[in-house]
GROMACS .gro file of C-alpha atoms in nm:
model
  385
    1MET     CA    1  -1.824   1.650  -0.998
    2GLU     CA    2  -1.487   1.813  -1.073
    3ASP     CA    3  -1.346   1.800  -1.426
    4TYR     CA    4  -1.039   1.581  -1.468
    5THR     CA    5  -0.725   1.747  -1.600
    6PRO     CA    6  -0.429   1.517  -1.672
    7GLY     CA    7  -0.080   1.619  -1.568
    8MET     CA    8   0.274   1.570  -1.688
    9ILE     CA    9   0.592   1.459  -1.514
   10ASP     CA   10   0.836   1.747  -1.463
   11SER     CA   11   1.193   1.693  -1.577
   12TYR     CA   12   1.359   1.944  -1.343
   13PRO     CA   13   1.508   1.839  -1.005
   14THR     CA   14   1.281   1.793  -0.706
   15LYS     CA   15   1.206   2.099  -0.497
   16LEU     CA   16   1.065   2.079  -0.147
   17ASP     CA   17   0.791   2.321  -0.247
   18ASP     CA   18   0.673   2.071  -0.511
   19ILE     CA   19   0.655   1.792  -0.254
   20LYS     CA   20   0.474   2.008  -0.001
   21ALA     CA   21   0.228   2.125  -0.266
   22ILE     CA   22   0.121   1.777  -0.378
   23HIS     CA   23   0.077   1.665  -0.017
   24GLU     CA   24  -0.168   1.944   0.053
   25LYS     CA   25  -0.418   1.718  -0.123
   26PHE     CA   26  -0.261   1.375  -0.065
   27THR     CA   27  -0.160   1.419   0.297
   28LEU     CA   28   0.110   1.204   0.454
   29TYR     CA   29   0.031   0.959   0.731
   30GLY     CA   30   0.122   1.037   1.090
   31ILE     CA   31  -0.009   1.124   1.434
   32LYS     CA   32  -0.025   1.470   1.280
   33ARG     CA   33  -0.080   1.465   0.907
   34ASN     CA   34   0.215   1.596   0.702
   35GLU     CA   35   0.419   1.638   1.021
   36ILE     CA   36   0.730   1.506   0.849
   37LEU     CA   37   0.715   1.800   0.607
   38ASN     CA   38   0.758   2.041   0.897
   39VAL     CA   39   1.109   1.928   0.992
   40SER     CA   40   1.412   2.127   0.879
   41ASP     CA   41   1.474   2.151   0.505
   42GLU     CA   42   1.824   2.011   0.568
   43LEU     CA   43   1.689   1.682   0.701
   44LEU     CA   44   1.421   1.651   0.434
   45ASN     CA   45   1.668   1.720   0.155
   46TYR     CA   46   1.905   1.465   0.307
   47VAL     CA   47   1.654   1.180   0.302
   48ILE     CA   48   1.540   1.279  -0.050
   49SER     CA   49   1.903   1.270  -0.166
   50ILE     CA   50   1.931   0.914  -0.032
   51LEU     CA   51   1.608   0.802  -0.202
   52GLN     CA   52   1.726   0.958  -0.530
   53ASN     CA   53   2.075   0.801  -0.515
   54GLU     CA   54   2.234   1.146  -0.516
   55PRO     CA   55   2.360   1.163  -0.157
   56VAL     CA   56   2.470   1.479   0.015
   57GLU     CA   57   2.655   1.515   0.342
   58ALA     CA   58   2.446   1.449   0.651
   59PRO     CA   59   2.325   1.774   0.810
   60ASP     CA   60   2.491   1.887   1.129
   61VAL     CA   61   2.186   1.921   1.354
   62PRO     CA   62   2.141   1.837   1.724
   63LEU     CA   63   2.076   1.474   1.821
   64GLU     CA   64   1.729   1.569   1.945
   65GLN     CA   65   1.634   1.679   1.593
   66TRP     CA   66   1.772   1.357   1.447
   67TYR     CA   67   1.577   1.140   1.690
   68SER     CA   68   1.257   1.333   1.624
   69PHE     CA   69   1.314   1.296   1.249
   70LEU     CA   70   1.381   0.922   1.278
   71SER     CA   71   1.056   0.873   1.468
   72LEU     CA   72   0.874   1.041   1.178
   73LEU     CA   73   1.054   0.815   0.929
   74ASP     CA   74   0.940   0.520   1.140
   75GLU     CA   75   0.579   0.635   1.096
   76GLN     CA   76   0.641   0.629   0.721
   77ARG     CA   77   0.797   0.279   0.750
   78ILE     CA   78   1.105   0.361   0.543
   79THR     CA   79   1.382   0.350   0.807
   80PRO     CA   80   1.496  -0.006   0.716
   81PHE     CA   81   1.519   0.094   0.349
   82ILE     CA   82   1.714   0.407   0.439
   83TYR     CA   83   1.963   0.191   0.631
   84TRP     CA   84   1.997  -0.045   0.336
   85LYS     CA   85   2.089   0.251   0.114
   86LEU     CA   86   2.321   0.415   0.368
   87LYS     CA   87   2.526   0.104   0.438
   88GLU     CA   88   2.642   0.102   0.076
   89MET     CA   89   2.748   0.469   0.079
   90PRO     CA   90   3.088   0.624   0.156
   91SER     CA   91   3.131   0.749   0.513
   92LEU     CA   92   3.127   1.108   0.385
   93TYR     CA   93   2.748   1.084   0.347
   94LEU     CA   94   2.667   0.903   0.671
   95PRO     CA   95   2.526   1.060   0.986
   96SER     CA   96   2.707   1.019   1.318
   97LYS     CA   97   2.781   0.673   1.457
   98THR     CA   98   2.511   0.725   1.721
   99ILE     CA   99   2.247   0.786   1.456
  100MET     CA  100   2.373   0.504   1.231
  101ASP     CA  101   2.357   0.263   1.524
  102ASN     CA  102   1.998   0.371   1.587
  103ILE     CA  103   1.902   0.317   1.223
  104ARG     CA  104   2.084  -0.018   1.214
  105LEU     CA  105   1.889  -0.135   1.518
  106LYS     CA  106   1.561  -0.057   1.340
  107TYR     CA  107   1.680  -0.254   1.038
  108MET     CA  108   1.768  -0.551   1.257
  109ASN     CA  109   1.423  -0.534   1.414
  110SER     CA  110   1.269  -0.539   1.067
  111ALA     CA  111   1.486  -0.842   0.981
  112ALA     CA  112   1.363  -1.023   1.292
  113ILE     CA  113   1.001  -0.953   1.195
  114SER     CA  114   1.070  -1.081   0.842
  115LEU     CA  115   1.204  -1.409   0.978
  116GLN     CA  116   0.905  -1.449   1.210
  117VAL     CA  117   0.659  -1.372   0.928
  118GLU     CA  118   0.836  -1.618   0.700
  119GLY     CA  119   0.760  -1.907   0.935
  120GLN     CA  120   0.406  -1.786   1.002
  121LEU     CA  121   0.329  -1.742   0.633
  122LYS     CA  122   0.467  -2.084   0.540
  123TYR     CA  123   0.238  -2.245   0.796
  124ILE     CA  124  -0.070  -2.061   0.666
  125LEU     CA  125   0.006  -2.125   0.299
  126HIS     CA  126   0.062  -2.495   0.365
  127ARG     CA  127  -0.282  -2.519   0.528
  128PHE     CA  128  -0.449  -2.331   0.242
  129GLU     CA  129  -0.278  -2.554  -0.014
  130SER     CA  130  -0.395  -2.866   0.169
  131GLU     CA  131  -0.750  -2.726   0.165
  132GLY     CA  132  -0.733  -2.650  -0.208
  133ILE     CA  133  -0.764  -2.272  -0.158
  134ASP     CA  134  -0.581  -2.058  -0.415
  135VAL     CA  135  -0.418  -1.756  -0.252
  136LEU     CA  136  -0.210  -1.455  -0.356
  137VAL     CA  137   0.024  -1.282  -0.110
  138LEU     CA  138  -0.023  -0.904  -0.119
  139LYS     CA  139   0.153  -0.587  -0.006
  140GLY     CA  140   0.426  -0.622   0.261
  141PRO     CA  141   0.552  -0.981   0.225
  142GLY     CA  142   0.461  -1.001  -0.144
  143LEU     CA  143   0.662  -0.689  -0.227
  144ALA     CA  144   0.942  -0.760   0.021
  145TYR     CA  145   1.021  -1.089  -0.154
  146GLY     CA  146   0.931  -0.969  -0.503
  147VAL     CA  147   1.093  -0.628  -0.555
  148TYR     CA  148   1.302  -0.518  -0.255
  149PRO     CA  149   1.679  -0.577  -0.234
  150GLN     CA  150   1.637  -0.754   0.101
  151THR     CA  151   1.313  -0.859   0.269
  152ALA     CA  152   1.416  -0.668   0.582
  153SER     CA  153   1.434  -0.343   0.382
  154ARG     CA  154   1.053  -0.345   0.339
  155SER     CA  155   0.887  -0.276   0.675
  156TYR     CA  156   0.540  -0.418   0.744
  157ASN     CA  157   0.329  -0.520   1.040
  158ASP     CA  158   0.082  -0.774   0.905
  159ILE     CA  159   0.020  -1.038   0.639
  160ASP     CA  160  -0.225  -0.967   0.356
  161LEU     CA  161  -0.372  -1.249   0.148
  162LEU     CA  162  -0.616  -1.243  -0.144
  163ILE     CA  163  -0.861  -1.527  -0.216
  164LYS     CA  164  -1.174  -1.592  -0.421
  165PRO     CA  165  -1.483  -1.447  -0.246
  166GLU     CA  166  -1.652  -1.787  -0.232
  167ASP     CA  167  -1.349  -1.931  -0.050
  168MET     CA  168  -1.382  -1.697   0.249
  169PRO     CA  169  -1.589  -1.935   0.467
  170ARG     CA  170  -1.340  -2.220   0.411
  171SER     CA  171  -1.048  -1.983   0.470
  172ARG     CA  172  -1.194  -1.878   0.803
  173VAL     CA  173  -1.227  -2.241   0.910
  174ALA     CA  174  -0.867  -2.306   0.801
  175MET     CA  175  -0.740  -2.008   1.002
  176GLU     CA  176  -0.939  -2.110   1.308
  177GLY     CA  177  -0.784  -2.455   1.277
  178LEU     CA  178  -0.443  -2.288   1.301
  179GLY     CA  179  -0.539  -2.114   1.624
  180TYR     CA  180  -0.655  -1.778   1.488
  181ASP     CA  181  -0.963  -1.581   1.588
  182CYS     CA  182  -1.166  -1.401   1.322
  183LEU     CA  183  -1.231  -1.062   1.481
  184LYS     CA  184  -1.547  -0.950   1.305
  185LYS     CA  185  -1.688  -1.208   1.060
  186ARG     CA  186  -1.756  -0.920   0.824
  187TYR     CA  187  -1.804  -1.151   0.527
  188ASP     CA  188  -2.123  -1.273   0.695
  189ILE     CA  189  -2.234  -0.919   0.784
  190SER     CA  190  -2.197  -0.794   0.425
  191ARG     CA  191  -1.950  -0.915   0.165
  192ASP     CA  192  -2.064  -0.623  -0.055
  193TRP     CA  193  -1.977  -0.351   0.200
  194TYR     CA  194  -1.657  -0.503   0.341
  195TYR     CA  195  -1.370  -0.669   0.159
  196GLU     CA  196  -1.144  -0.820   0.425
  197GLU     CA  197  -1.139  -1.013   0.752
  198GLN     CA  198  -0.876  -0.971   1.022
  199PHE     CA  199  -0.736  -1.265   1.218
  200LEU     CA  200  -0.529  -1.267   1.538
  201HIS     CA  201  -0.365  -1.573   1.688
  202LYS     CA  202  -0.526  -1.671   2.017
  203ASN     CA  203  -0.212  -1.796   2.191
  204ASP     CA  204   0.104  -1.683   2.011
  205LEU     CA  205   0.143  -1.308   2.060
  206LYS     CA  206   0.447  -1.308   1.830
  207CYS     CA  207   0.226  -1.388   1.530
  208ARG     CA  208   0.149  -1.086   1.315
  209PRO     CA  209  -0.214  -1.000   1.232
  210VAL     CA  210  -0.343  -1.160   0.912
  211GLU     CA  211  -0.587  -0.986   0.677
  212ILE     CA  212  -0.766  -1.204   0.425
  213HIS     CA  213  -0.918  -1.009   0.136
  214TRP     CA  214  -1.188  -1.130  -0.100
  215ASP     CA  215  -1.145  -0.816  -0.312
  216LEU     CA  216  -0.875  -0.555  -0.367
  217HIS     CA  217  -1.101  -0.271  -0.256
  218PRO     CA  218  -1.454  -0.227  -0.118
  219TYR     CA  219  -1.582   0.016  -0.382
  220SER     CA  220  -1.849  -0.129  -0.609
  221ILE     CA  221  -1.849   0.188  -0.818
  222LEU     CA  222  -1.501   0.090  -0.943
  223GLY     CA  223  -1.607  -0.263  -1.033
  224LYS     CA  224  -1.504  -0.591  -0.876
  225MET     CA  225  -1.187  -0.790  -0.933
  226ASP     CA  226  -1.159  -1.107  -1.137
  227PHE     CA  227  -0.953  -1.333  -0.911
  228LYS     CA  228  -0.899  -1.595  -1.182
  229GLN     CA  229  -0.741  -1.339  -1.415
  230LEU     CA  230  -0.518  -1.206  -1.137
  231TYR     CA  231  -0.415  -1.558  -1.037
  232ASP     CA  232  -0.349  -1.670  -1.395
  233ARG     CA  233  -0.125  -1.365  -1.448
  234SER     CA  234   0.045  -1.388  -1.108
  235ASP     CA  235   0.418  -1.426  -1.047
  236LEU     CA  236   0.570  -1.718  -0.860
  237ILE     CA  237   0.813  -1.621  -0.586
  238ASP     CA  238   1.041  -1.920  -0.545
  239SER     CA  239   1.340  -1.835  -0.328
  240LYS     CA  240   1.540  -2.058  -0.098
  241ASP     CA  241   1.328  -1.927   0.190
  242MET     CA  242   0.976  -1.890   0.047
  243LYS     CA  243   0.749  -2.009  -0.231
  244PHE     CA  244   0.417  -1.837  -0.307
  245ARG     CA  245   0.224  -1.653  -0.576
  246THR     CA  246   0.180  -1.277  -0.581
  247LEU     CA  247   0.039  -1.017  -0.819
  248ASN     CA  248   0.246  -0.965  -1.131
  249THR     CA  249   0.428  -0.633  -1.164
  250VAL     CA  250   0.156  -0.449  -1.359
  251ASP     CA  251  -0.125  -0.570  -1.131
  252ALA     CA  252   0.083  -0.499  -0.818
  253LEU     CA  253   0.149  -0.146  -0.940
  254ILE     CA  254  -0.221  -0.086  -1.007
  255TYR     CA  255  -0.313  -0.221  -0.664
  256SER     CA  256  -0.041  -0.011  -0.497
  257ALA     CA  257  -0.173   0.296  -0.677
  258LEU     CA  258  -0.532   0.225  -0.572
  259HIS     CA  259  -0.418   0.164  -0.216
  260MET     CA  260  -0.213   0.484  -0.196
  261GLY     CA  261  -0.386   0.718  -0.437
  262PHE     CA  262  -0.748   0.625  -0.368
  263ILE     CA  263  -0.824   0.414  -0.058
  264HIS     CA  264  -0.571   0.594   0.167
  265CYS     CA  265  -0.516   0.915  -0.029
  266ARG     CA  266  -0.544   1.125   0.290
  267GLU     CA  267  -0.289   0.915   0.482
  268VAL     CA  268  -0.014   0.832   0.233
  269LYS     CA  269   0.296   0.650   0.358
  270LEU     CA  270   0.640   0.693   0.204
  271SER     CA  271   0.681   0.314   0.208
  272TRP     CA  272   0.401   0.295  -0.049
  273ILE     CA  273   0.583   0.552  -0.263
  274LEU     CA  274   0.891   0.329  -0.249
  275ASP     CA  275   0.674   0.034  -0.356
  276VAL     CA  276   0.563   0.225  -0.666
  277ASP     CA  277   0.921   0.329  -0.742
  278LEU     CA  278   1.061  -0.025  -0.726
  279LEU     CA  279   0.769  -0.174  -0.920
  280CYS     CA  280   0.807   0.085  -1.197
  281LYS     CA  281   1.176   0.003  -1.232
  282ARG     CA  282   1.079  -0.354  -1.327
  283LEU     CA  283   0.852  -0.247  -1.613
  284LYS     CA  284   0.949  -0.297  -1.976
  285GLU     CA  285   0.802  -0.087  -2.256
  286ASP     CA  286   0.522  -0.331  -2.333
  287ASP     CA  287   0.439  -0.338  -1.960
  288TRP     CA  288   0.382   0.039  -1.968
  289ILE     CA  289   0.134  -0.012  -2.252
  290LYS     CA  290  -0.045  -0.283  -2.052
  291LEU     CA  291  -0.040  -0.055  -1.749
  292GLN     CA  292  -0.213   0.225  -1.939
  293LYS     CA  293  -0.489  -0.004  -2.064
  294ARG     CA  294  -0.538  -0.199  -1.743
  295SER     CA  295  -0.544   0.112  -1.523
  296VAL     CA  296  -0.851   0.231  -1.714
  297GLU     CA  297  -1.017  -0.112  -1.699
  298THR     CA  298  -0.970  -0.125  -1.321
  299CYS     CA  299  -1.068   0.240  -1.262
  300ALA     CA  300  -0.719   0.309  -1.125
  301ARG     CA  301  -0.613   0.555  -1.396
  302MET     CA  302  -0.627   0.872  -1.183
  303ALA     CA  303  -0.490   0.704  -0.872
  304LEU     CA  304  -0.200   0.573  -1.080
  305GLU     CA  305  -0.126   0.914  -1.228
  306ASN     CA  306  -0.115   1.082  -0.888
  307SER     CA  307   0.088   0.798  -0.738
  308LEU     CA  308   0.344   0.825  -1.016
  309ILE     CA  309   0.370   1.202  -0.974
  310MET     CA  310   0.423   1.166  -0.598
  311THR     CA  311   0.686   0.900  -0.659
  312THR     CA  312   0.884   1.107  -0.908
  313LYS     CA  313   0.897   1.392  -0.657
  314TRP     CA  314   1.036   1.177  -0.375
  315THR     CA  315   1.254   0.918  -0.547
  316GLY     CA  316   1.344   1.088  -0.875
  317LEU     CA  317   1.180   0.801  -1.066
  318LYS     CA  318   1.233   0.843  -1.440
  319ILE     CA  319   0.927   0.749  -1.642
  320PRO     CA  320   1.002   0.673  -2.010
  321SER     CA  321   0.960   0.992  -2.213
  322HIS     CA  322   0.674   0.859  -2.427
  323PHE     CA  323   0.471   0.774  -2.114
  324ASP     CA  324   0.530   1.081  -1.896
  325ASP     CA  325   0.258   1.299  -2.050
  326PHE     CA  326  -0.071   1.182  -1.899
  327SER     CA  327  -0.276   1.380  -2.151
  328LYS     CA  328  -0.165   1.115  -2.402
  329TRP     CA  329  -0.280   0.826  -2.183
  330PRO     CA  330  -0.628   0.675  -2.226
  331GLU     CA  331  -0.883   0.882  -2.035
  332PRO     CA  332  -1.034   0.750  -1.710
  333THR     CA  333  -1.392   0.627  -1.717
  334LYS     CA  334  -1.676   0.852  -1.601
  335ASN     CA  335  -1.731   0.620  -1.305
  336GLU     CA  336  -1.371   0.665  -1.195
  337VAL     CA  337  -1.384   1.044  -1.226
  338LEU     CA  338  -1.704   1.046  -1.021
  339ALA     CA  339  -1.559   0.811  -0.758
  340TYR     CA  340  -1.242   1.019  -0.729
  341SER     CA  341  -1.445   1.334  -0.674
  342TYR     CA  342  -1.620   1.157  -0.383
  343VAL     CA  343  -1.290   1.048  -0.227
  344LEU     CA  344  -1.144   1.398  -0.233
  345GLN     CA  345  -1.451   1.555  -0.076
  346ASP     CA  346  -1.431   1.677   0.282
  347SER     CA  347  -1.778   1.547   0.364
  348LYS     CA  348  -1.831   1.281   0.628
  349ARG     CA  349  -1.663   0.949   0.554
  350THR     CA  350  -1.980   0.742   0.606
  351PHE     CA  351  -2.166   0.938   0.339
  352ARG     CA  352  -1.874   0.903   0.098
  353SER     CA  353  -1.860   0.527   0.163
  354MET     CA  354  -2.227   0.490   0.078
  355LYS     CA  355  -2.181   0.665  -0.256
  356LEU     CA  356  -1.871   0.462  -0.338
  357LYS     CA  357  -1.995   0.122  -0.226
  358TRP     CA  358  -2.354   0.130  -0.354
  359PRO     CA  359  -2.377   0.116  -0.733
  360ALA     CA  360  -2.699   0.199  -0.912
  361SER     CA  361  -2.754  -0.174  -0.979
  362PHE     CA  362  -2.826  -0.237  -0.609
  363SER     CA  363  -3.199  -0.248  -0.537
  364MET     CA  364  -3.342  -0.042  -0.251
  365ALA     CA  365  -3.415  -0.366  -0.066
  366LYS     CA  366  -3.051  -0.476  -0.093
  367LYS     CA  367  -2.927  -0.134   0.019
  368ALA     CA  368  -3.161  -0.142   0.317
  369HIS     CA  369  -3.043  -0.494   0.408
  370ILE     CA  370  -2.677  -0.388   0.393
  371LEU     CA  371  -2.744  -0.070   0.589
  372LEU     CA  372  -2.924  -0.266   0.862
  373ASN     CA  373  -2.644  -0.524   0.898
  374VAL     CA  374  -2.361  -0.271   0.885
  375GLY     CA  375  -2.547  -0.035   1.118
  376MET     CA  376  -2.603  -0.308   1.376
  377ASP     CA  377  -2.234  -0.404   1.349
  378TYR     CA  378  -2.134  -0.041   1.413
  379ILE     CA  379  -2.367  -0.011   1.714
  380TYR     CA  380  -2.232  -0.338   1.857
  381ASP     CA  381  -1.877  -0.204   1.819
  382ARG     CA  382  -1.967   0.116   2.004
  383ILE     CA  383  -2.128  -0.078   2.289
  384ARG     CA  384  -1.820  -0.300   2.330
  385LYS     CA  385  -1.595   0.007   2.350
   0.00000   0.00000   0.00000
């Protein structure tokens, strides 16, 4: 197990070398990992200047380079947000009309998806309410309505919901009643190994996939969530278009950090970095104190630290001066340090999953039962392919 050494937020301006260095460990998502970091420094500095609200003139590079760069931004799911920022800027800082039209089209597509999801989500939430199932809306829609300037500026492809574990069977029945197929029935295979079910609509291809979670992560070594506490602390989104409950700002930030800095730390998306940036900007001083304490309780302390460092590099996020030295934060638990060392190993993923998902409290009989069920599920998947 590696020793944990806390870091500190740098106060000097972002340098590309700093960004490239941190993503040697926390690689960026893409067909080729970190591919976006291999484009010209001019283009990278341009998008960073937009994210940091310190725009520079658009680089004069061939259209082919622009289109290639935009496709990489699409992989990171930040093009709609970039358009939202650009449309408020003087023409001096805008790319050519051809490129702006391309970016605007992607924003309009995101807006169309948002409208479609709005209707789909209303329908699902109404059914859950009628069945007496408490639900929290996570990630894409939850953040789009909760912290983004316009819902269309937060790109997403699916709907994520969180429920109590014991409500999963009823939730599946409710979704099937709405015309959805449950793809795997993983809750029945092993609710200890898995933490979500995926649903696709049988007839309406316009419907986005729906993921219903009975936990925020699958790693027993980090401890399990308390849904009641999360629900009692949750925020109510009550706009003219939508009404639902979502994680409060501190809990959403912890979950975003776990998602980016732990679960998917080898395939980080810039959209998640924007999530962290916008959530942090909503925090008051007492929220930062809660965040410190709760990040340790949820074993998200190290993931949060690394997520905050990545965010400051990309967006120029300013963390209050009395919270920017992580050596002064509460230390992570031994379990978290151990779990983080597993995640950052280059060993096979299956072996890492076993160490992360099987706490010492599991008996050998329970481990064997889980292994048998999960193994049979894996073999069945391979046969179907």
